[in-house]
XYZ file of C-alpha atoms in Angstrom:
103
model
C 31.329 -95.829 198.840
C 34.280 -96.529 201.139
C 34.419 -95.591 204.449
C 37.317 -93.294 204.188
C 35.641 -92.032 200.691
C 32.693 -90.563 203.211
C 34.586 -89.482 205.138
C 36.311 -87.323 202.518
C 32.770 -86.347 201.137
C 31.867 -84.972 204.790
C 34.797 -83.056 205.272
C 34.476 -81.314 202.041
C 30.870 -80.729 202.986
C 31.819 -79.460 206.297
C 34.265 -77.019 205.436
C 32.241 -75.827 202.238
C 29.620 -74.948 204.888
C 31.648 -73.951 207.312
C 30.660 -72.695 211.204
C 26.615 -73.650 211.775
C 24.717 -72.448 215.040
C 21.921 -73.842 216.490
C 18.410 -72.288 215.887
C 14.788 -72.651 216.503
C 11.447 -71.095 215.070
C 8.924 -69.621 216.784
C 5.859 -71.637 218.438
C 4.278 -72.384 215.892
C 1.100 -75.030 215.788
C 2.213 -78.387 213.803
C 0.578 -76.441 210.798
C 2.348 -74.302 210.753
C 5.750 -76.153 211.131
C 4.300 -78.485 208.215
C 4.046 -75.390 205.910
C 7.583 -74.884 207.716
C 9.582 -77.608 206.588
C 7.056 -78.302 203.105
C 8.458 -74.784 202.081
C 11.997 -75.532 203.056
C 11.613 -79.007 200.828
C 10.397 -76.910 197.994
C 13.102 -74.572 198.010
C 15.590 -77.121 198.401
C 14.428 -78.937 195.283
C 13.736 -75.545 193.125
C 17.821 -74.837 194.002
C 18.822 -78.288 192.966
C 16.249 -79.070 190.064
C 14.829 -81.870 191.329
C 11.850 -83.532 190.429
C 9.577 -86.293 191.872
C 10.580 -87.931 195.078
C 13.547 -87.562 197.477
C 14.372 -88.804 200.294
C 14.460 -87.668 203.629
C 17.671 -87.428 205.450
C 18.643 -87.164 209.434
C 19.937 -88.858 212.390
C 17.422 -91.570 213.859
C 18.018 -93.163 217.427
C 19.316 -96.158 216.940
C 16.640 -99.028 215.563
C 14.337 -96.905 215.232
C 12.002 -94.657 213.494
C 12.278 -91.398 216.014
C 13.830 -88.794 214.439
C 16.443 -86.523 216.221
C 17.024 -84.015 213.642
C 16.107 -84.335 209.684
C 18.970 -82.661 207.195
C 16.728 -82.622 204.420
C 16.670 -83.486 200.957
C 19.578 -81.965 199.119
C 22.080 -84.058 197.652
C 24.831 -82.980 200.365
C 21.772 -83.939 203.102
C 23.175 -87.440 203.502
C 26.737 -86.345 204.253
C 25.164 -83.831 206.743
C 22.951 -86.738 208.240
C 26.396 -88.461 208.417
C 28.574 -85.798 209.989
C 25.806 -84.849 213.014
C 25.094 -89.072 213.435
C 29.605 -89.304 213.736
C 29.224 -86.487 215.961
C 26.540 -87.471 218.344
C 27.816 -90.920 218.884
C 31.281 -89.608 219.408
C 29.697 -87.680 221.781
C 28.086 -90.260 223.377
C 31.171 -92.767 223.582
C 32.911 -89.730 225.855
C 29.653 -89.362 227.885
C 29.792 -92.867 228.737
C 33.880 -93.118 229.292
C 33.412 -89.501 231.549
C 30.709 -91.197 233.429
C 32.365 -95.133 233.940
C 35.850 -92.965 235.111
C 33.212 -90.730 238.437
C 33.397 -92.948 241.339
């Protein structure tokens, strides 16, 4: 996939979603956040008929395995992991140019 062929796929992901919010659950114990996200997996492959394994999607820090956020397992997961990780470092190129221009 070309570059400007993902970026295509995440804009028609992006606009098919449309406006997102942040959000948070409860405190929960990590039980309980494992029977969290195992649901949330299990619906997600129920609405897209999928069997077996899938992978798991998100935005890593760089060279590494610490996860920021996870996007799931969908097939539109990876453009989601892609449009948050675009995001972020844009972000982060700004922070860095805002900070380099404060005497």
């Amino acid at each position: 996939m070309t570059q400007q062929d993902k970026l295509k796929l995440m804009h028609q992901v992006a606009i098919k979603i449309g406006p997102v919010e942040w959000g948070a659950t409860g405190e929960l114990p990590i039980e309980k956040h494992l029977e969290h996200v195992k649901a949330s997996i299990e619906n997600t492959a129920k609405h897209f008929g999928q069997d077996g394994p899938q992978s798991m999607h998100g935005v890593y820090i760089g060279d590494s395995d610490i996860v920021l956020c996870h996007t799931g397992t969908s097939p539109n997961s990876p453009a989601h992991a892609n449009i948050l990780t675009a995001l972020w470092n844009r972000f982060v190129e700004e922070a860095i140019a805002a900070q380099e221009a404060t005497p």
